[in-house]
CSV table of C-alpha atoms in Angstrom, one decimal:
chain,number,residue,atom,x,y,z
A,1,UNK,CA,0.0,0.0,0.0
A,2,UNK,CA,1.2,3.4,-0.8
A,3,UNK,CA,1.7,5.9,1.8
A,4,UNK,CA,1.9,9.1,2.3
A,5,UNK,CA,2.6,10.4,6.4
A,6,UNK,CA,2.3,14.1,7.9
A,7,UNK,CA,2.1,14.7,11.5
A,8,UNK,CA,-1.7,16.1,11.9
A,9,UNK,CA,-0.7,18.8,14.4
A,10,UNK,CA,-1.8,21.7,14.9
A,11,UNK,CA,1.8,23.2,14.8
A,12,UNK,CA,1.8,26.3,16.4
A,13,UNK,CA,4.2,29.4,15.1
A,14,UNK,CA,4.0,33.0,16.2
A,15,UNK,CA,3.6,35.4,13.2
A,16,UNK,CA,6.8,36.5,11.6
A,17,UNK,CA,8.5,32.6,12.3
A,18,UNK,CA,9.6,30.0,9.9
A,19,UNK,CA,6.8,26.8,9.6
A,20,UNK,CA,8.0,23.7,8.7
A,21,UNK,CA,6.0,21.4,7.5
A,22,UNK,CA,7.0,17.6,7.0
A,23,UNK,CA,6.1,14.7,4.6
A,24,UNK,CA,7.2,11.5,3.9
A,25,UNK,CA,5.9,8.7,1.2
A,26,UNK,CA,6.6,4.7,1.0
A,27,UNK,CA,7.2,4.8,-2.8
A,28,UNK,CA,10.3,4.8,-3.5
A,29,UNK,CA,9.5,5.2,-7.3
A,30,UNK,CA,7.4,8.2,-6.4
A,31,UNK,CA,8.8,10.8,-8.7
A,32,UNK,CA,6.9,14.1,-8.4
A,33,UNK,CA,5.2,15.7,-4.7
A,34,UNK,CA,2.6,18.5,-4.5
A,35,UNK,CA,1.8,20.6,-1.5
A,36,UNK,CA,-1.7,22.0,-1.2
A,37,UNK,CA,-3.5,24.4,1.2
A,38,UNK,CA,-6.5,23.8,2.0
A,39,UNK,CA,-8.5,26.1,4.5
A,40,UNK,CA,-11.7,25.0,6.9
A,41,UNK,CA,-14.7,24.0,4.3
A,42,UNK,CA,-12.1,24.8,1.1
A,43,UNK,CA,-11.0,22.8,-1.4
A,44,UNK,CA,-7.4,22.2,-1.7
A,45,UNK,CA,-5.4,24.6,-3.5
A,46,UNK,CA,-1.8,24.5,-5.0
A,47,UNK,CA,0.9,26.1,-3.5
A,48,UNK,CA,3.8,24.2,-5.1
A,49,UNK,CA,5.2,21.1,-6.8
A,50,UNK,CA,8.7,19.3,-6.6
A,51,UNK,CA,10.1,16.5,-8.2
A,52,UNK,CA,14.4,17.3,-8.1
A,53,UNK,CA,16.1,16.6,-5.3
A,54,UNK,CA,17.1,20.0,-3.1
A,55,UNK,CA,15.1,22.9,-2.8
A,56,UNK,CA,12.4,24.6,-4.9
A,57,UNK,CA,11.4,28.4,-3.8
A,58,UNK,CA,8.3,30.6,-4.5
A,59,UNK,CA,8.0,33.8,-2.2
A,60,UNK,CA,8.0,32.3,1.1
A,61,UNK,CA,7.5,28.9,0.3
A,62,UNK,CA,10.2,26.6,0.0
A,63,UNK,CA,9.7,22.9,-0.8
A,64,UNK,CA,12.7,20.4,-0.2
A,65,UNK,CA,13.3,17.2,-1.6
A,66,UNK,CA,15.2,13.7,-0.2
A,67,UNK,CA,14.6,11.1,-2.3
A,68,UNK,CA,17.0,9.1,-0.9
A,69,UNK,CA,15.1,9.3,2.8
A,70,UNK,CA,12.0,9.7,0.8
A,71,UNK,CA,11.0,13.2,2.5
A,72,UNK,CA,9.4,16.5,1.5
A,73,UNK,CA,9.0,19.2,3.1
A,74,UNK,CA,7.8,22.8,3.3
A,75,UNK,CA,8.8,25.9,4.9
A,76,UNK,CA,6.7,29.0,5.0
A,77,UNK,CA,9.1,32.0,5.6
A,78,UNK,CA,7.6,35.3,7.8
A,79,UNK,CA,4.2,33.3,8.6
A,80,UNK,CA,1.1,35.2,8.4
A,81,UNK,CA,-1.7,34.8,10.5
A,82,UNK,CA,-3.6,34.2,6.9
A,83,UNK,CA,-1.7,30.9,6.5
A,84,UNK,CA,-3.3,29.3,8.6
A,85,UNK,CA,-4.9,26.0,7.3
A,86,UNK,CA,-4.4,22.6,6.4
A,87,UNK,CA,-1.2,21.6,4.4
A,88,UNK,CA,-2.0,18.6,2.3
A,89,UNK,CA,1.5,16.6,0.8
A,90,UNK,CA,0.2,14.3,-2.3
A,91,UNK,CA,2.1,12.1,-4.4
A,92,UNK,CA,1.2,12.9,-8.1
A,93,UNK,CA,1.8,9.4,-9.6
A,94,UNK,CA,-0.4,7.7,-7.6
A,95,UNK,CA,-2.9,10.5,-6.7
A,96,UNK,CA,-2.3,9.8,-3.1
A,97,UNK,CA,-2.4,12.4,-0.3
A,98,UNK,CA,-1.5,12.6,3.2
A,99,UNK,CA,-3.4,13.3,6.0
A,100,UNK,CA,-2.4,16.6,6.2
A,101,UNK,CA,-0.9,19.0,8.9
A,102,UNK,CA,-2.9,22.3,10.3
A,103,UNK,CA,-0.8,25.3,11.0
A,104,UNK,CA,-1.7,27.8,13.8
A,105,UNK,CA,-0.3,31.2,12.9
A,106,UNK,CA,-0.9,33.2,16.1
A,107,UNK,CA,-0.6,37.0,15.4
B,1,UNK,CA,-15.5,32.6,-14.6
B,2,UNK,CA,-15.2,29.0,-12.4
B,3,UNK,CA,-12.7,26.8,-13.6
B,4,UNK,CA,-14.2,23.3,-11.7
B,5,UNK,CA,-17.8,23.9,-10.5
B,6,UNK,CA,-19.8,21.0,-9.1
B,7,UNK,CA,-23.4,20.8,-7.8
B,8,UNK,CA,-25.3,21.0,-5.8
B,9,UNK,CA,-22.5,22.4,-3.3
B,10,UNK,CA,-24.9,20.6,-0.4
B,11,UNK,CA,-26.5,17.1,-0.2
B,12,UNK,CA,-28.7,15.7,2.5
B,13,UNK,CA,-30.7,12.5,1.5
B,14,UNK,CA,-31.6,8.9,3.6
B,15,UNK,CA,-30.2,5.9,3.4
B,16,UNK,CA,-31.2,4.1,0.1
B,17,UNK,CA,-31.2,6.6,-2.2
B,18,UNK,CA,-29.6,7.1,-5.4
B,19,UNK,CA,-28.1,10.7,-6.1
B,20,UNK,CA,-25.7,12.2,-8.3
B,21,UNK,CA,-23.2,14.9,-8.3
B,22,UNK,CA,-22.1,16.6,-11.0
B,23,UNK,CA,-18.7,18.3,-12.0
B,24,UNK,CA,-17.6,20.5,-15.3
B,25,UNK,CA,-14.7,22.0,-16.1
B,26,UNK,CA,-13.5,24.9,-18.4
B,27,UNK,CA,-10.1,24.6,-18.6
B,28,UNK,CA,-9.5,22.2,-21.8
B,29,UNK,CA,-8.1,19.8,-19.6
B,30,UNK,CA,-7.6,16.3,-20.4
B,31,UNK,CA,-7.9,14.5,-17.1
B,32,UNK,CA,-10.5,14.4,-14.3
B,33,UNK,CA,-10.9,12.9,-11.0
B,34,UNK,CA,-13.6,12.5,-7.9
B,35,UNK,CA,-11.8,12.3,-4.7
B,36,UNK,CA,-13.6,11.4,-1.0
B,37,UNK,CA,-12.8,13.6,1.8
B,38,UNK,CA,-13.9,11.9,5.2
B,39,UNK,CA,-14.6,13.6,8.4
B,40,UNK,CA,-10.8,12.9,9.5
B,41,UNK,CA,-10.2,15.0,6.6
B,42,UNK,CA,-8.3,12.2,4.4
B,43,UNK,CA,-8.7,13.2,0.9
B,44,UNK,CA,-8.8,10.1,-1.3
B,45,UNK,CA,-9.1,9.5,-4.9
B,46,UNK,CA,-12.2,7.5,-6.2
B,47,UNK,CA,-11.7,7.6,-10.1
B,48,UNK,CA,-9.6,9.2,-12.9
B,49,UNK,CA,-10.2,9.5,-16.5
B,50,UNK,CA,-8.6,10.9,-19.5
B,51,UNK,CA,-10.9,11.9,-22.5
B,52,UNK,CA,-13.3,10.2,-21.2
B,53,UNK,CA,-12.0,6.6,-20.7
B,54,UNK,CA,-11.4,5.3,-17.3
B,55,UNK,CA,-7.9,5.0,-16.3
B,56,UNK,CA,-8.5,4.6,-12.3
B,57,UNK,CA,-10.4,2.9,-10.3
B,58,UNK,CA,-9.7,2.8,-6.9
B,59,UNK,CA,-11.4,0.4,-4.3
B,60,UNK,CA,-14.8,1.5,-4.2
B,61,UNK,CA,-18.4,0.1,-4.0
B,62,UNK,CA,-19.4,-0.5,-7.7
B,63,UNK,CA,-22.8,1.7,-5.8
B,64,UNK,CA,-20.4,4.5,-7.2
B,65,UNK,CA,-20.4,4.7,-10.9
B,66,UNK,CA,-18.6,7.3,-12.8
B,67,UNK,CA,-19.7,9.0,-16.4
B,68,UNK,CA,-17.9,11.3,-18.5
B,69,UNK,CA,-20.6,12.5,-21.3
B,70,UNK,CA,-17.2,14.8,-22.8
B,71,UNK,CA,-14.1,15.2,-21.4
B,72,UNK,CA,-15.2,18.6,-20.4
B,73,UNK,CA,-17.7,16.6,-17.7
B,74,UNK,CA,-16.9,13.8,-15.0
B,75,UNK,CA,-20.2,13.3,-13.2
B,76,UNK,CA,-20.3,10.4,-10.1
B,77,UNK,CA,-23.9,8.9,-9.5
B,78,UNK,CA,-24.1,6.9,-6.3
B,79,UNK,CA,-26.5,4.0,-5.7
B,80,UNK,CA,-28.1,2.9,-2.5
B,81,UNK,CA,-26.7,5.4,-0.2
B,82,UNK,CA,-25.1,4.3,3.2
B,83,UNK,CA,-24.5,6.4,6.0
B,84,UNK,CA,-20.3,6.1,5.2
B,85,UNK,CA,-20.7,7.5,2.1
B,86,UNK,CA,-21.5,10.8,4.2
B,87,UNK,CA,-18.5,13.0,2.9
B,88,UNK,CA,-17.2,15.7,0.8
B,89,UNK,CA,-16.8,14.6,-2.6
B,90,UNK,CA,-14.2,16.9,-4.7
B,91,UNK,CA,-13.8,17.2,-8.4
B,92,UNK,CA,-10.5,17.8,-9.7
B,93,UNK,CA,-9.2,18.1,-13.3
B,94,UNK,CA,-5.9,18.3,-15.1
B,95,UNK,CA,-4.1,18.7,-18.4
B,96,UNK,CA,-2.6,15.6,-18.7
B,97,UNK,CA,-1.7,12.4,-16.5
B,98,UNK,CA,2.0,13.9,-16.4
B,99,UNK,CA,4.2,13.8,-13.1
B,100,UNK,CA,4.5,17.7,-13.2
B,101,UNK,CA,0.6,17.9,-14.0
B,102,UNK,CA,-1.2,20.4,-11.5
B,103,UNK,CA,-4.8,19.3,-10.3
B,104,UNK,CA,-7.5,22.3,-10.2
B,105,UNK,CA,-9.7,21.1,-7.5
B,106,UNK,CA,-13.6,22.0,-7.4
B,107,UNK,CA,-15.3,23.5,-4.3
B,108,UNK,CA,-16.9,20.3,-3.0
B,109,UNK,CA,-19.9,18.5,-2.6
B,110,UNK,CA,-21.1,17.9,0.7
B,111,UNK,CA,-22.9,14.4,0.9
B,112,UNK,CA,-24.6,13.8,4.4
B,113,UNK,CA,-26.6,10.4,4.6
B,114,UNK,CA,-29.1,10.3,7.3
């Protein structure tokens, strides 16, 4: 069985702080990852996709790569109270998501 | 303009009956999905289908039974309705089946089975 793991929090960061979210995935043929935002009664949203090893950046957001320890994660640079949601990893080949981790921003 | 709309947004119906959802997109994508989210929040993906063929089908009751009338349309019609099938169901589509392929989800269905 596929798998895709996240700790379900809530993690908790004051506003301004670096959030870092975590993800890792049992395929080890698993070649592209996808993190998505999704807030209370939204549907998910993209924020960013990865499939090299090392880091991708977009404004604040920063995915890494380890495909060798089969881990991705996210960092969210200067959080903003506004970021506050559910962060959903997913594995694109085989459409499989993780459980997803909620992020407290407190102002 | 909505790129994924689905309706009816909200769904309340008893046990036994046979509903459907229904889910368009304007993008020109290829590829559409239905995904189950739970109440734990585990999003989960039912079917997939490219230009209207069926290219997944994950373990799920043949109660649900996906039609694609154009590639433009993915709608899921559900049979017999149990109380677990009270969720919210999410359309997404996609340009392709491509590793680097975004999916543009829809805003939801919510399905409540009493």
């Amino acid at each position: 069985q596929k798998e895709v793991e996240q700790n379900s929090g809530p993690l908790s960061v004051p506003e301004g702080a670096i959030a870092s979210l975590n993800c890792t995935y049992s395929d080890r043929g698993s070649q592209s990852f996808f993190w998505y935002r999704q807030y209370s009664g939204k549907s998910p949203e993209l924020i960013m996709f990865i499939y090299s090893n090392g880091d991708k950046e977009d404004g604040r957001f920063t995915a890494q790569l380890n495909k060798a320890s089969q881990y991705v994660s996210l960092l969210i640079r200067d959080s903003q109270p506004s970021d506050s949601a559910t962060y959903l990893c997913a594995v694109k080949g085989t459409l499989t998501f993780g459980k997803g981790t909620m992020l407290l921003v407190s102002p | 303009d909505t790129a994924v709309s689905q309706t009816p947004k909200y769904l309340v119906t008893q046990m036994g009956n046979d509903k459907s959802i229904k889910c368009e997109q304007n993008l020109g994508h290829d590829t559409m999905y239905w995904y189950k989210q739970d109440s734990k929040k585990f999003l989960k993906i039912m079917f997939s289908y490219n230009n209207k063929e069926l290219i997944i089908n994950e373990t799920v009751p043949n109660r649900f039974s996906p039609k694609s009338p154009d590639k433009a349309h993915l709608n899921l019609h559900i049979n017999s309705l149990e109380l677990g099938d009270s969720a919210v169901y999410f359309c997404a589509s996609s340009q392709a089946q491509g590793e680097t392929d975004t999916q543009y989800f829809g805003p939801g269905t919510r399905l409540t089975v009493l």
